[in-house]
PDB file of C-alpha atoms and ligand atoms in Angstrom:
ATOM      1  CA  MET A   1     114.401 197.811 224.889  1.00 66.00           C
ATOM      2  CA  SER A   2     114.255 200.647 221.816  1.00 68.00           C
ATOM      3  CA  ARG A   3     113.477 204.191 221.933  1.00 65.00           C
ATOM      4  CA  SER A   4     110.873 206.006 219.644  1.00 71.00           C
ATOM      5  CA  ILE A   5     113.128 207.186 216.542  1.00 76.00           C
ATOM      6  CA  GLY A   6     114.044 211.068 216.754  1.00 79.00           C
ATOM      7  CA  LEU A   7     113.051 211.678 220.445  1.00 88.00           C
ATOM      8  CA  ASP A   8     115.679 212.644 222.183  1.00 91.00           C
ATOM      9  CA  ALA A   9     116.431 211.220 225.618  1.00 92.00           C
ATOM     10  CA  THR A  10     114.568 214.343 227.539  1.00 95.00           C
ATOM     11  CA  LEU A  11     111.682 213.728 225.249  1.00 93.00           C
ATOM     12  CA  THR A  12     111.818 210.074 225.325  1.00 94.00           C
ATOM     13  CA  ASP A  13     111.517 210.546 229.001  1.00 94.00           C
ATOM     14  CA  TYR A  14     108.770 213.678 229.266  1.00 95.00           C
ATOM     15  CA  VAL A  15     106.356 211.223 226.686  1.00 95.00           C
ATOM     16  CA  ARG A  16     106.931 207.738 229.364  1.00 95.00           C
ATOM     17  CA  ARG A  17     105.864 209.775 232.071  1.00 96.00           C
ATOM     18  CA  ALA A  18     102.804 211.193 230.251  1.00 97.00           C
ATOM     19  CA  ASN A  19     101.581 207.355 229.363  1.00 97.00           C
ATOM     20  CA  PRO A  20     100.048 205.268 231.966  1.00 97.00           C
ATOM     21  CA  ALA A  21     102.077 203.771 234.418  1.00 96.00           C
ATOM     22  CA  GLU A  22     102.882 199.780 232.862  1.00 97.00           C
ATOM     23  CA  SER A  23     101.754 196.712 235.767  1.00 98.00           C
ATOM     24  CA  ALA A  24     104.497 195.672 237.878  1.00 98.00           C
ATOM     25  CA  ALA A  25     104.671 192.789 235.464  1.00 98.00           C
ATOM     26  CA  LEU A  26     105.438 194.662 232.173  1.00 98.00           C
ATOM     27  CA  LYS A  27     108.175 197.263 233.918  1.00 98.00           C
ATOM     28  CA  ARG A  28     109.739 193.642 235.173  1.00 98.00           C
ATOM     29  CA  CYS A  29     110.434 192.041 231.652  1.00 98.00           C
ATOM     30  CA  ARG A  30     111.008 195.378 229.878  1.00 97.00           C
ATOM     31  CA  GLU A  31     113.989 196.489 233.054  1.00 97.00           C
ATOM     32  CA  GLU A  32     114.839 192.394 233.219  1.00 98.00           C
ATOM     33  CA  THR A  33     115.305 192.517 229.254  1.00 98.00           C
ATOM     34  CA  ASP A  34     117.046 195.630 229.425  1.00 95.00           C
ATOM     35  CA  GLY A  35     120.147 193.705 230.999  1.00 94.00           C
ATOM     36  CA  ARG A  36     120.447 191.333 227.034  1.00 97.00           C
ATOM     37  CA  GLN A  37     122.565 192.197 224.348  1.00 96.00           C
ATOM     38  CA  ASP A  38     119.599 191.844 222.373  1.00 97.00           C
ATOM     39  CA  ALA A  39     117.370 194.274 224.238  1.00 96.00           C
ATOM     40  CA  MET A  40     116.971 196.743 221.174  1.00 94.00           C
ATOM     41  CA  MET A  41     114.736 193.905 219.755  1.00 96.00           C
ATOM     42  CA  GLN A  42     112.128 194.634 222.814  1.00 97.00           C
ATOM     43  CA  ILE A  43     109.149 197.416 221.867  1.00 97.00           C
ATOM     44  CA  SER A  44     109.286 200.824 223.636  1.00 95.00           C
ATOM     45  CA  PRO A  45     107.018 201.267 226.698  1.00 96.00           C
ATOM     46  CA  GLU A  46     105.207 204.136 224.441  1.00 95.00           C
ATOM     47  CA  GLN A  47     104.593 201.416 221.779  1.00 97.00           C
ATOM     48  CA  GLY A  48     103.307 199.389 224.163  1.00 98.00           C
ATOM     49  CA  ALA A  49     100.683 202.165 225.919  1.00 98.00           C
ATOM     50  CA  PHE A  50      99.770 202.931 221.821  1.00 98.00           C
ATOM     51  CA  MET A  51      99.295 199.222 221.106  1.00 98.00           C
ATOM     52  CA  LYS A  52      97.148 198.827 224.537  1.00 98.00           C
ATOM     53  CA  MET A  53      95.475 201.440 223.287  1.00 98.00           C
ATOM     54  CA  MET A  54      94.447 200.157 219.662  1.00 98.00           C
ATOM     55  CA  ALA A  55      93.435 196.790 221.586  1.00 98.00           C
ATOM     56  CA  ARG A  56      90.739 198.844 223.423  1.00 98.00           C
ATOM     57  CA  MET A  57      89.552 200.666 220.390  1.00 98.00           C
ATOM     58  CA  VAL A  58      89.061 197.331 218.354  1.00 98.00           C
ATOM     59  CA  ASP A  59      88.000 196.038 221.607  1.00 98.00           C
ATOM     60  CA  ALA A  60      90.527 193.022 220.603  1.00 98.00           C
ATOM     61  CA  LYS A  61      89.066 189.660 221.676  1.00 98.00           C
ATOM     62  CA  ILE A  62      90.985 187.220 219.569  1.00 98.00           C
ATOM     63  CA  ALA A  63      94.659 188.275 218.806  1.00 98.00           C
ATOM     64  CA  VAL A  64      97.773 187.025 217.064  1.00 99.00           C
ATOM     65  CA  GLU A  65     101.214 188.281 217.811  1.00 98.00           C
ATOM     66  CA  VAL A  66     104.239 187.534 215.220  1.00 98.00           C
ATOM     67  CA  GLY A  67     107.495 187.852 217.235  1.00 98.00           C
ATOM     68  CA  VAL A  68     107.496 187.681 221.035  1.00 98.00           C
ATOM     69  CA  PHE A  69     110.868 187.690 222.530  1.00 98.00           C
ATOM     70  CA  THR A  70     110.884 188.141 225.782  1.00 98.00           C
ATOM     71  CA  GLY A  71     106.925 189.058 225.755  1.00 98.00           C
ATOM     72  CA  TYR A  72     106.273 192.647 226.702  1.00 98.00           C
ATOM     73  CA  SER A  73     104.236 193.818 223.428  1.00 98.00           C
ATOM     74  CA  ALA A  74     102.071 190.797 223.959  1.00 98.00           C
ATOM     75  CA  MET A  75     101.737 191.141 227.666  1.00 98.00           C
ATOM     76  CA  ALA A  76     100.562 195.138 227.115  1.00 98.00           C
ATOM     77  CA  VAL A  77      98.241 193.772 224.622  1.00 98.00           C
ATOM     78  CA  ALA A  78      96.570 190.848 226.278  1.00 98.00           C
ATOM     79  CA  GLU A  79      96.902 193.200 229.766  1.00 98.00           C
ATOM     80  CA  THR A  80      93.911 194.875 227.924  1.00 98.00           C
ATOM     81  CA  MET A  81      92.197 192.277 226.475  1.00 98.00           C
ATOM     82  CA  LYS A  82      91.478 190.274 229.311  1.00 98.00           C
ATOM     83  CA  GLU A  83      90.182 193.431 231.267  1.00 97.00           C
ATOM     84  CA  ARG A  84      87.469 193.907 228.496  1.00 97.00           C
ATOM     85  CA  HIS A  85      87.075 190.214 227.852  1.00 98.00           C
ATOM     86  CA  GLY A  86      88.287 188.075 231.069  1.00 98.00           C
ATOM     87  CA  SER A  87      89.368 184.342 230.715  1.00 98.00           C
ATOM     88  CA  LYS A  88      87.198 184.468 226.821  1.00 98.00           C
ATOM     89  CA  ALA A  89      89.640 186.755 224.855  1.00 98.00           C
ATOM     90  CA  ARG A  90      92.839 184.618 223.219  1.00 98.00           C
ATOM     91  CA  LEU A  91      96.136 185.948 222.285  1.00 98.00           C
ATOM     92  CA  TYR A  92      98.008 183.199 219.753  1.00 98.00           C
ATOM     93  CA  ALA A  93     101.566 184.227 220.320  1.00 98.00           C
ATOM     94  CA  CYS A  94     103.851 183.268 217.477  1.00 98.00           C
ATOM     95  CA  ASP A  95     107.691 182.779 217.719  1.00 98.00           C
ATOM     96  CA  VAL A  96     110.468 180.214 216.410  1.00 98.00           C
ATOM     97  CA  SER A  97     112.567 180.114 219.799  1.00 98.00           C
ATOM     98  CA  ASP A  98     110.860 177.937 222.348  1.00 97.00           C
ATOM     99  CA  GLU A  99     113.563 179.247 225.213  1.00 98.00           C
ATOM    100  CA  LEU A 100     112.736 182.703 224.143  1.00 98.00           C
ATOM    101  CA  VAL A 101     108.962 182.474 225.079  1.00 98.00           C
ATOM    102  CA  GLY A 102     109.775 180.389 227.975  1.00 98.00           C
ATOM    103  CA  ILE A 103     111.087 183.060 229.236  1.00 98.00           C
ATOM    104  CA  ALA A 104     107.855 185.126 228.230  1.00 98.00           C
ATOM    105  CA  GLU A 105     105.568 182.985 230.171  1.00 98.00           C
ATOM    106  CA  GLY A 106     107.538 183.431 233.721  1.00 98.00           C
ATOM    107  CA  TYR A 107     106.501 187.296 232.636  1.00 98.00           C
ATOM    108  CA  TRP A 108     102.580 186.304 231.981  1.00 98.00           C
ATOM    109  CA  ASN A 109     102.272 184.322 234.577  1.00 98.00           C
ATOM    110  CA  GLU A 110     103.638 187.076 237.189  1.00 98.00           C
ATOM    111  CA  GLY A 111     100.867 189.543 235.376  1.00 98.00           C
ATOM    112  CA  GLY A 112      97.734 187.311 235.502  1.00 98.00           C
ATOM    113  CA  VAL A 113      97.422 186.495 231.630  1.00 98.00           C
ATOM    114  CA  ALA A 114      99.333 183.206 231.158  1.00 98.00           C
ATOM    115  CA  ASP A 115      95.821 181.839 230.129  1.00 98.00           C
ATOM    116  CA  ILE A 116      94.609 183.933 227.274  1.00 98.00           C
ATOM    117  CA  ILE A 117      98.177 183.427 225.417  1.00 98.00           C
ATOM    118  CA  GLN A 118      98.637 180.434 223.728  1.00 98.00           C
ATOM    119  CA  PRO A 119     102.194 180.032 222.393  1.00 98.00           C
ATOM    120  CA  VAL A 120     103.107 179.208 218.825  1.00 98.00           C
ATOM    121  CA  ILE A 121     106.218 177.941 218.743  1.00 98.00           C
ATOM    122  CA  GLY A 122     107.669 177.534 214.912  1.00 98.00           C
ATOM    123  CA  ASP A 123     108.072 179.182 211.550  1.00 98.00           C
ATOM    124  CA  ALA A 124     105.432 181.529 211.836  1.00 98.00           C
ATOM    125  CA  ARG A 125     104.360 181.208 208.291  1.00 98.00           C
ATOM    126  CA  GLU A 126     103.741 177.821 208.730  1.00 98.00           C
ATOM    127  CA  SER A 127     101.773 178.896 212.388  1.00 98.00           C
ATOM    128  CA  LEU A 128      99.798 181.322 210.573  1.00 98.00           C
ATOM    129  CA  ILE A 129      99.143 179.011 208.072  1.00 98.00           C
ATOM    130  CA  GLY A 130      98.058 176.477 211.097  1.00 98.00           C
ATOM    131  CA  LEU A 131      95.248 178.911 212.635  1.00 98.00           C
ATOM    132  CA  ILE A 132      94.277 179.861 209.182  1.00 98.00           C
ATOM    133  CA  ASN A 133      93.429 175.714 209.164  1.00 98.00           C
ATOM    134  CA  ASP A 134      91.723 176.221 212.867  1.00 97.00           C
ATOM    135  CA  GLY A 135      89.546 177.842 211.468  1.00 96.00           C
ATOM    136  CA  LEU A 136      90.521 181.351 212.425  1.00 97.00           C
ATOM    137  CA  VAL A 137      89.280 182.951 209.162  1.00 98.00           C
ATOM    138  CA  GLU A 138      88.107 186.611 209.584  1.00 98.00           C
ATOM    139  CA  SER A 139      88.383 186.354 213.313  1.00 98.00           C
ATOM    140  CA  VAL A 140      91.500 187.803 214.670  1.00 98.00           C
ATOM    141  CA  ASP A 141      90.397 191.856 216.065  1.00 98.00           C
ATOM    142  CA  MET A 142      94.325 192.369 215.870  1.00 98.00           C
ATOM    143  CA  MET A 143      97.277 191.074 214.776  1.00 98.00           C
ATOM    144  CA  PHE A 144     100.883 192.645 215.983  1.00 98.00           C
ATOM    145  CA  VAL A 145     104.399 191.618 213.233  1.00 98.00           C
ATOM    146  CA  ASP A 146     107.305 191.994 215.141  1.00 98.00           C
ATOM    147  CA  ALA A 147     109.558 188.726 213.648  1.00 98.00           C
ATOM    148  CA  ASP A 148     111.690 188.320 210.346  1.00 98.00           C
ATOM    149  CA  LYS A 149     111.121 191.406 207.705  1.00 98.00           C
ATOM    150  CA  THR A 150     111.895 189.566 204.773  1.00 98.00           C
ATOM    151  CA  SER A 151     108.478 187.095 205.401  1.00 98.00           C
ATOM    152  CA  TYR A 152     106.573 190.520 206.227  1.00 98.00           C
ATOM    153  CA  PRO A 153     104.226 189.769 202.872  1.00 96.00           C
ATOM    154  CA  ASP A 154     103.448 186.698 204.012  1.00 97.00           C
ATOM    155  CA  TYR A 155     102.720 187.485 207.069  1.00 98.00           C
ATOM    156  CA  TYR A 156     100.513 190.042 205.584  1.00 98.00           C
ATOM    157  CA  THR A 157      98.816 187.653 203.386  1.00 98.00           C
ATOM    158  CA  ALA A 158      98.514 185.264 205.967  1.00 98.00           C
ATOM    159  CA  GLY A 159      96.922 188.548 207.940  1.00 98.00           C
ATOM    160  CA  MET A 160      94.170 189.618 205.723  1.00 98.00           C
ATOM    161  CA  THR A 161      92.726 186.190 205.685  1.00 98.00           C
ATOM    162  CA  LEU A 162      92.308 185.856 209.533  1.00 98.00           C
ATOM    163  CA  LEU A 163      91.053 189.102 210.810  1.00 98.00           C
ATOM    164  CA  ARG A 164      87.566 190.417 210.766  1.00 98.00           C
ATOM    165  CA  PRO A 165      86.335 193.467 208.537  1.00 98.00           C
ATOM    166  CA  GLY A 166      87.282 196.118 211.150  1.00 98.00           C
ATOM    167  CA  GLY A 167      90.356 194.231 212.266  1.00 98.00           C
ATOM    168  CA  VAL A 168      94.397 196.168 212.397  1.00 98.00           C
ATOM    169  CA  MET A 169      97.460 194.482 211.816  1.00 98.00           C
ATOM    170  CA  LEU A 170     100.340 196.689 213.068  1.00 98.00           C
ATOM    171  CA  PHE A 171     103.515 196.160 211.512  1.00 98.00           C
ATOM    172  CA  ASP A 172     106.626 196.719 213.562  1.00 98.00           C
ATOM    173  CA  ASN A 173     110.144 198.280 212.512  1.00 98.00           C
ATOM    174  CA  VAL A 174     108.869 200.209 209.209  1.00 98.00           C
ATOM    175  CA  LEU A 175     111.609 202.605 209.303  1.00 97.00           C
ATOM    176  CA  TRP A 176     114.315 200.779 210.124  1.00 97.00           C
ATOM    177  CA  ASN A 177     116.031 202.941 211.743  1.00 95.00           C
ATOM    178  CA  GLY A 178     115.911 205.671 208.817  1.00 95.00           C
ATOM    179  CA  SER A 179     117.612 203.015 206.527  1.00 97.00           C
ATOM    180  CA  VAL A 180     114.184 202.938 204.292  1.00 98.00           C
ATOM    181  CA  ALA A 181     114.480 206.668 203.196  1.00 96.00           C
ATOM    182  CA  ASP A 182     118.389 206.412 201.921  1.00 97.00           C
ATOM    183  CA  PRO A 183     118.471 205.641 198.623  1.00 96.00           C
ATOM    184  CA  ALA A 184     121.795 204.215 198.282  1.00 97.00           C
ATOM    185  CA  LYS A 185     120.416 201.410 201.083  1.00 97.00           C
ATOM    186  CA  SER A 186     119.219 198.137 199.516  1.00 97.00           C
ATOM    187  CA  ASP A 187     119.477 195.010 201.583  1.00 98.00           C
ATOM    188  CA  PRO A 188     116.802 191.949 201.867  1.00 98.00           C
ATOM    189  CA  ASP A 189     115.508 193.267 204.871  1.00 98.00           C
ATOM    190  CA  THR A 190     115.185 197.156 203.777  1.00 98.00           C
ATOM    191  CA  ASP A 191     113.972 196.333 200.614  1.00 98.00           C
ATOM    192  CA  ALA A 192     111.198 193.715 202.132  1.00 98.00           C
ATOM    193  CA  LEU A 193     110.338 196.907 204.300  1.00 98.00           C
ATOM    194  CA  ARG A 194     109.698 199.041 201.618  1.00 98.00           C
ATOM    195  CA  ALA A 195     107.943 196.608 199.718  1.00 97.00           C
ATOM    196  CA  ILE A 196     105.342 196.171 202.363  1.00 98.00           C
ATOM    197  CA  ALA A 197     104.754 199.703 203.108  1.00 98.00           C
ATOM    198  CA  GLU A 198     103.835 200.226 199.202  1.00 98.00           C
ATOM    199  CA  LYS A 199     101.954 196.782 199.165  1.00 98.00           C
ATOM    200  CA  VAL A 200      99.789 198.635 201.867  1.00 98.00           C
ATOM    201  CA  ASN A 201      99.121 201.686 200.886  1.00 98.00           C
ATOM    202  CA  ASN A 202      97.863 200.604 197.311  1.00 98.00           C
ATOM    203  CA  ASP A 203      95.760 197.585 198.749  1.00 98.00           C
ATOM    204  CA  PRO A 204      92.020 198.736 198.259  1.00 98.00           C
ATOM    205  CA  ARG A 205      91.314 195.973 200.960  1.00 98.00           C
ATOM    206  CA  VAL A 206      92.462 197.999 203.687  1.00 98.00           C
ATOM    207  CA  ASP A 207      92.430 201.565 205.008  1.00 98.00           C
ATOM    208  CA  ASN A 208      95.976 202.496 206.454  1.00 98.00           C
ATOM    209  CA  ALA A 209      98.914 204.750 208.156  1.00 98.00           C
ATOM    210  CA  PHE A 210     102.355 205.015 208.660  1.00 98.00           C
ATOM    211  CA  THR A 211     103.327 206.246 211.734  1.00 96.00           C
ATOM    212  CA  ALA A 212     106.700 206.871 212.565  1.00 94.00           C
ATOM    213  CA  ILE A 213     105.950 205.797 216.297  1.00 94.00           C
ATOM    214  CA  GLY A 214     108.515 203.194 217.933  1.00 93.00           C
ATOM    215  CA  ASP A 215     111.348 202.460 214.740  1.00 95.00           C
ATOM    216  CA  GLY A 216     107.922 202.906 212.729  1.00 97.00           C
ATOM    217  CA  LEU A 217     104.764 201.295 212.924  1.00 98.00           C
ATOM    218  CA  LEU A 218     102.432 200.153 209.587  1.00 98.00           C
ATOM    219  CA  ILE A 219      98.939 200.589 210.730  1.00 98.00           C
ATOM    220  CA  ALA A 220      96.073 198.836 207.949  1.00 98.00           C
ATOM    221  CA  MET A 221      92.452 197.735 209.136  1.00 98.00           C
ATOM    222  CA  LYS A 222      90.706 195.543 206.718  1.00 98.00           C
ATOM    223  CA  ARG A 223      87.464 197.005 205.623  1.00 98.00           C
TER     224      ARG A 223
HETATM  225  C1  SAM B   1     112.169 191.892 217.311  1.00 76.55           C
HETATM  226  S1  SAM B   1     111.890 190.333 218.224  1.00 76.55           S
HETATM  227  C2  SAM B   1     110.046 190.564 218.907  1.00 76.55           C
HETATM  228  C3  SAM B   1     110.251 191.712 220.008  1.00 76.55           C
HETATM  229  C4  SAM B   1     108.863 191.615 220.855  1.00 76.55           C
HETATM  230  N1  SAM B   1     107.386 191.926 219.821  1.00 76.55           N
HETATM  231  C5  SAM B   1     108.383 192.637 221.972  1.00 76.55           C
HETATM  232  O1  SAM B   1     108.379 193.527 222.010  1.00 76.55           O
HETATM  233  O2  SAM B   1     109.446 192.143 222.641  1.00 76.55           O
HETATM  234  C6  SAM B   1     111.378 189.194 217.204  1.00 76.55           C
HETATM  235  C7  SAM B   1     111.003 188.035 217.506  1.00 76.55           C
HETATM  236  O3  SAM B   1     110.984 187.037 216.049  1.00 76.55           O
HETATM  237  C8  SAM B   1     111.138 186.004 216.550  1.00 76.55           C
HETATM  238  N2  SAM B   1     111.258 185.381 214.669  1.00 76.55           N
HETATM  239  C9  SAM B   1     112.509 185.632 214.308  1.00 76.55           C
HETATM  240  N3  SAM B   1     111.895 185.048 213.085  1.00 76.55           N
HETATM  241  C10 SAM B   1     110.909 184.182 212.938  1.00 76.55           C
HETATM  242  C11 SAM B   1     110.050 183.852 212.114  1.00 76.55           C
HETATM  243  N4  SAM B   1     110.197 183.395 210.989  1.00 76.55           N
HETATM  244  N5  SAM B   1     108.456 182.719 213.023  1.00 76.55           N
HETATM  245  C12 SAM B   1     108.323 183.050 214.337  1.00 76.55           C
HETATM  246  N6  SAM B   1     109.338 183.606 214.627  1.00 76.55           N
HETATM  247  C13 SAM B   1     110.729 184.292 214.260  1.00 76.55           C
HETATM  248  C14 SAM B   1     112.401 185.956 216.943  1.00 76.55           C
HETATM  249  O4  SAM B   1     112.565 184.494 218.032  1.00 76.55           O
HETATM  250  C15 SAM B   1     111.990 187.330 218.241  1.00 76.55           C
HETATM  251  O5  SAM B   1     111.880 186.653 219.104  1.00 76.55           O
END
């Protein structure tokens, strides 16, 4: 799992204890994922708490996630959605790896949210077009983008079609461990993250906030 940029271990511990406790299934997902070599891909529990709150604030009933990994962020949001909307809630969970989504499904089953999460396997650029073609236009309350950084502009374009007015799109890793603020750094991921921050900040169709939660979380609300 990752931790919020700029927080040392003591402050991280304080922030985690000041947040509501995770469900047993979320905790197991986080702890077991921590044993993987790629565990840093998982959002932090404090970011999970923030996203649950965001789902409450927009009263999310239909959500999309791009980048599932072992399922932590999707489950955090889905728990809130199910609490508020029961089995009528739907979270479309897009990932290119059916193996990873298979792992995630184990946790979603344990947490009692598998019935409201619909896995969508494949390149998310195509998956989002598929959701648009399936009629999900202007009906999504919340979308979380946490996959390949160079595709963030494509996810933004599709997301703006999917989101309802007042719906929110969250982009993860927009600080990229500080690289975005280092003028000496230029590579496809860093440049794409700078570009999405600038694009969102200059888009009159949204209200936006760039936050330092986790590794940087960019929030765009469709007007
Ligand atoms: C950073 S991880 C997601 C972490 C997850 N949100 C969590 O909190 O546990 C990124 C995920 O994006 C997926 N991914 C990468 N490129 C993708 C693409 N083009 N389409 C769909 N998924 C992709 C990877 O398979 C990986 O599971």
